[in-house]
């Protein structure tokens, strides 16, 4: 169902500032991409098996902008990979978890993604990613 962690999503005010910090740690972005459907610019960095997704809002009313307004910059979500996102969503829904999405949507790298509401996950927004690469 879910076989591994995929990435940690971090909300930043300015992607360039976030990237500068991770460059200081020795990490270069593998990709930087606008995801208009999510209203974000996303950069992926990899440290060994762990990916970090830095997210800057492209809109003042976007989910990342609103998150930063309420809670400041910081960890936004934890993503897990699955090869069957619809199956995983069905199982989680059947187990009583509240899903943000009724259908998978297109995320960064054109991957299918769906979110589990933090209310159902001890305060953590969970992302399911159907990873094809
Ligand atoms: Zn993510």
PDB file of C-alpha atoms and ligand atoms in Angstrom:
ATOM      1  CA  UNK A   1       0.000   0.000   0.000  1.00  0.00           C
ATOM      2  CA  UNK A   2       2.457   2.622   1.208  1.00  0.00           C
ATOM      3  CA  UNK A   3       5.995   1.416   0.820  1.00  0.00           C
ATOM      4  CA  UNK A   4       8.210   4.333   1.754  1.00  0.00           C
ATOM      5  CA  UNK A   5       8.426   7.955   2.743  1.00  0.00           C
ATOM      6  CA  UNK A   6       8.638  10.166  -0.327  1.00  0.00           C
ATOM      7  CA  UNK A   7       9.471  13.660   0.899  1.00  0.00           C
ATOM      8  CA  UNK A   8       9.020  16.281   3.586  1.00  0.00           C
ATOM      9  CA  UNK A   9       7.295  19.455   2.406  1.00  0.00           C
ATOM     10  CA  UNK A  10       8.458  22.749   3.886  1.00  0.00           C
ATOM     11  CA  UNK A  11       6.685  26.079   3.442  1.00  0.00           C
ATOM     12  CA  UNK A  12       9.017  29.009   2.795  1.00  0.00           C
ATOM     13  CA  UNK A  13       8.287  32.671   2.137  1.00  0.00           C
ATOM     14  CA  UNK A  14      10.910  32.917  -0.595  1.00  0.00           C
ATOM     15  CA  UNK A  15      12.229  29.890  -2.436  1.00  0.00           C
ATOM     16  CA  UNK A  16      15.576  31.571  -3.102  1.00  0.00           C
ATOM     17  CA  UNK A  17      16.113  32.051   0.628  1.00  0.00           C
ATOM     18  CA  UNK A  18      15.167  28.440   1.299  1.00  0.00           C
ATOM     19  CA  UNK A  19      17.491  27.176  -1.414  1.00  0.00           C
ATOM     20  CA  UNK A  20      20.313  29.341  -0.061  1.00  0.00           C
ATOM     21  CA  UNK A  21      19.970  27.687   3.349  1.00  0.00           C
ATOM     22  CA  UNK A  22      20.063  24.167   1.893  1.00  0.00           C
ATOM     23  CA  UNK A  23      23.031  25.124  -0.311  1.00  0.00           C
ATOM     24  CA  UNK A  24      24.806  26.054   2.903  1.00  0.00           C
ATOM     25  CA  UNK A  25      24.086  22.488   4.044  1.00  0.00           C
ATOM     26  CA  UNK A  26      25.578  21.254   0.771  1.00  0.00           C
ATOM     27  CA  UNK A  27      22.323  20.344  -1.008  1.00  0.00           C
ATOM     28  CA  UNK A  28      21.505  21.501  -4.541  1.00  0.00           C
ATOM     29  CA  UNK A  29      17.978  21.378  -5.943  1.00  0.00           C
ATOM     30  CA  UNK A  30      17.247  18.500  -8.318  1.00  0.00           C
ATOM     31  CA  UNK A  31      14.348  20.415  -9.805  1.00  0.00           C
ATOM     32  CA  UNK A  32      12.451  23.671  -9.517  1.00  0.00           C
ATOM     33  CA  UNK A  33       8.986  23.742 -10.988  1.00  0.00           C
ATOM     34  CA  UNK A  34       5.842  25.856 -10.949  1.00  0.00           C
ATOM     35  CA  UNK A  35       2.744  23.837 -10.124  1.00  0.00           C
ATOM     36  CA  UNK A  36      -0.084  26.163 -11.164  1.00  0.00           C
ATOM     37  CA  UNK A  37      -2.794  23.741 -10.023  1.00  0.00           C
ATOM     38  CA  UNK A  38      -1.411  24.037  -6.481  1.00  0.00           C
ATOM     39  CA  UNK A  39      -0.442  27.716  -6.758  1.00  0.00           C
ATOM     40  CA  UNK A  40       3.134  26.944  -5.730  1.00  0.00           C
ATOM     41  CA  UNK A  41       6.705  26.897  -6.932  1.00  0.00           C
ATOM     42  CA  UNK A  42       8.302  23.673  -5.705  1.00  0.00           C
ATOM     43  CA  UNK A  43      11.965  22.749  -5.446  1.00  0.00           C
ATOM     44  CA  UNK A  44      13.091  19.211  -4.660  1.00  0.00           C
ATOM     45  CA  UNK A  45      16.386  18.483  -2.950  1.00  0.00           C
ATOM     46  CA  UNK A  46      17.695  15.062  -2.082  1.00  0.00           C
ATOM     47  CA  UNK A  47      19.848  14.006   0.834  1.00  0.00           C
ATOM     48  CA  UNK A  48      20.449  10.275   0.467  1.00  0.00           C
ATOM     49  CA  UNK A  49      17.042   8.591   0.440  1.00  0.00           C
ATOM     50  CA  UNK A  50      15.263  11.635   1.818  1.00  0.00           C
ATOM     51  CA  UNK A  51      13.800  14.328  -0.376  1.00  0.00           C
ATOM     52  CA  UNK A  52      12.882  17.785   0.817  1.00  0.00           C
ATOM     53  CA  UNK A  53      10.279  19.807  -1.072  1.00  0.00           C
ATOM     54  CA  UNK A  54      10.512  23.560  -0.576  1.00  0.00           C
ATOM     55  CA  UNK A  55       7.248  25.325  -1.355  1.00  0.00           C
ATOM     56  CA  UNK A  56       6.766  28.999  -2.107  1.00  0.00           C
ATOM     57  CA  UNK A  57       3.299  30.341  -2.764  1.00  0.00           C
ATOM     58  CA  UNK A  58       2.663  31.910  -6.159  1.00  0.00           C
ATOM     59  CA  UNK A  59      -0.542  33.532  -4.869  1.00  0.00           C
ATOM     60  CA  UNK A  60      -1.234  35.631  -1.793  1.00  0.00           C
ATOM     61  CA  UNK A  61      -4.372  33.549  -1.139  1.00  0.00           C
ATOM     62  CA  UNK A  62      -2.758  30.161  -1.844  1.00  0.00           C
ATOM     63  CA  UNK A  63      -2.629  27.324   0.684  1.00  0.00           C
ATOM     64  CA  UNK A  64       1.077  27.851   1.375  1.00  0.00           C
ATOM     65  CA  UNK A  65       0.620  31.610   1.829  1.00  0.00           C
ATOM     66  CA  UNK A  66      -2.247  31.000   4.258  1.00  0.00           C
ATOM     67  CA  UNK A  67      -0.245  28.346   6.113  1.00  0.00           C
ATOM     68  CA  UNK A  68       2.665  30.777   6.599  1.00  0.00           C
ATOM     69  CA  UNK A  69       0.263  33.497   7.716  1.00  0.00           C
ATOM     70  CA  UNK A  70      -1.187  31.245  10.408  1.00  0.00           C
ATOM     71  CA  UNK A  71       1.824  29.241  11.525  1.00  0.00           C
ATOM     72  CA  UNK A  72       4.919  30.789   9.999  1.00  0.00           C
ATOM     73  CA  UNK A  73       7.424  29.011   7.804  1.00  0.00           C
ATOM     74  CA  UNK A  74       8.140  25.394   8.580  1.00  0.00           C
ATOM     75  CA  UNK A  75       7.231  21.763   8.022  1.00  0.00           C
ATOM     76  CA  UNK A  76       4.011  21.649   6.021  1.00  0.00           C
ATOM     77  CA  UNK A  77       3.452  17.984   5.159  1.00  0.00           C
ATOM     78  CA  UNK A  78       4.906  14.505   5.084  1.00  0.00           C
ATOM     79  CA  UNK A  79       4.555  12.521   1.866  1.00  0.00           C
ATOM     80  CA  UNK A  80       4.437   8.753   1.372  1.00  0.00           C
ATOM     81  CA  UNK A  81       4.789   6.890  -1.903  1.00  0.00           C
ATOM     82  CA  UNK A  82       2.348   4.333  -3.178  1.00  0.00           C
ATOM     83  CA  UNK A  83       2.035   2.605  -6.541  1.00  0.00           C
ATOM     84  CA  UNK A  84      -1.768   2.626  -6.284  1.00  0.00           C
ATOM     85  CA  UNK A  85      -3.005   5.966  -5.029  1.00  0.00           C
ATOM     86  CA  UNK A  86      -6.695   5.262  -5.639  1.00  0.00           C
ATOM     87  CA  UNK A  87      -6.447   1.990  -3.741  1.00  0.00           C
ATOM     88  CA  UNK A  88      -4.594   3.684  -0.889  1.00  0.00           C
ATOM     89  CA  UNK A  89      -7.189   6.468  -0.739  1.00  0.00           C
ATOM     90  CA  UNK A  90     -10.012   3.926  -0.629  1.00  0.00           C
ATOM     91  CA  UNK A  91      -8.384   1.997   2.204  1.00  0.00           C
ATOM     92  CA  UNK A  92      -7.699   5.115   4.247  1.00  0.00           C
ATOM     93  CA  UNK A  93     -11.228   6.412   3.680  1.00  0.00           C
ATOM     94  CA  UNK A  94     -12.651   3.015   4.703  1.00  0.00           C
ATOM     95  CA  UNK A  95     -10.525   3.207   7.859  1.00  0.00           C
ATOM     96  CA  UNK A  96     -12.259   6.476   8.733  1.00  0.00           C
ATOM     97  CA  UNK A  97      -9.563   8.961   7.763  1.00  0.00           C
ATOM     98  CA  UNK A  98     -10.635  12.290   6.332  1.00  0.00           C
ATOM     99  CA  UNK A  99      -9.185  12.895   2.879  1.00  0.00           C
ATOM    100  CA  UNK A 100      -8.816  16.436   1.558  1.00  0.00           C
ATOM    101  CA  UNK A 101      -9.215  15.166  -2.012  1.00  0.00           C
ATOM    102  CA  UNK A 102     -11.969  12.954  -3.356  1.00  0.00           C
ATOM    103  CA  UNK A 103      -9.894  12.246  -6.463  1.00  0.00           C
ATOM    104  CA  UNK A 104      -6.112  12.316  -6.984  1.00  0.00           C
ATOM    105  CA  UNK A 105      -4.791  15.541  -8.475  1.00  0.00           C
ATOM    106  CA  UNK A 106      -1.670  16.398 -10.454  1.00  0.00           C
ATOM    107  CA  UNK A 107       1.228  17.564  -8.316  1.00  0.00           C
ATOM    108  CA  UNK A 108       4.859  18.362  -9.029  1.00  0.00           C
ATOM    109  CA  UNK A 109       6.464  16.257 -11.794  1.00  0.00           C
ATOM    110  CA  UNK A 110       2.933  15.471 -12.956  1.00  0.00           C
ATOM    111  CA  UNK A 111       2.647  12.858 -10.204  1.00  0.00           C
ATOM    112  CA  UNK A 112      -0.769  11.947  -8.826  1.00  0.00           C
ATOM    113  CA  UNK A 113      -1.139  13.220  -5.272  1.00  0.00           C
ATOM    114  CA  UNK A 114      -3.833  13.331  -2.582  1.00  0.00           C
ATOM    115  CA  UNK A 115      -3.865  14.662   0.947  1.00  0.00           C
ATOM    116  CA  UNK A 116      -5.102  13.342   4.291  1.00  0.00           C
ATOM    117  CA  UNK A 117      -6.445  16.060   6.578  1.00  0.00           C
ATOM    118  CA  UNK A 118      -4.314  16.805   9.666  1.00  0.00           C
ATOM    119  CA  UNK A 119      -7.449  16.271  11.793  1.00  0.00           C
ATOM    120  CA  UNK A 120      -7.175  12.585  10.919  1.00  0.00           C
ATOM    121  CA  UNK A 121      -3.414  12.337  11.361  1.00  0.00           C
ATOM    122  CA  UNK A 122      -2.432  13.776  14.728  1.00  0.00           C
ATOM    123  CA  UNK A 123      -1.965  17.257  13.354  1.00  0.00           C
ATOM    124  CA  UNK A 124       0.187  16.307  10.364  1.00  0.00           C
ATOM    125  CA  UNK A 125      -0.927  16.891   6.778  1.00  0.00           C
ATOM    126  CA  UNK A 126      -0.115  13.643   4.950  1.00  0.00           C
ATOM    127  CA  UNK A 127       0.400  13.481   1.199  1.00  0.00           C
ATOM    128  CA  UNK A 128       0.076  10.319  -0.856  1.00  0.00           C
ATOM    129  CA  UNK A 129       2.196  10.291  -4.004  1.00  0.00           C
ATOM    130  CA  UNK A 130       1.869   7.813  -6.825  1.00  0.00           C
ATOM    131  CA  UNK A 131       5.455   7.722  -7.899  1.00  0.00           C
ATOM    132  CA  UNK A 132       6.238   6.424 -11.320  1.00  0.00           C
ATOM    133  CA  UNK A 133       9.954   7.207 -11.335  1.00  0.00           C
TER     134      UNK A 133
HETATM  135 ZN1  LIG B   1       4.641  17.387  -1.280  1.00  0.00          ZN
END
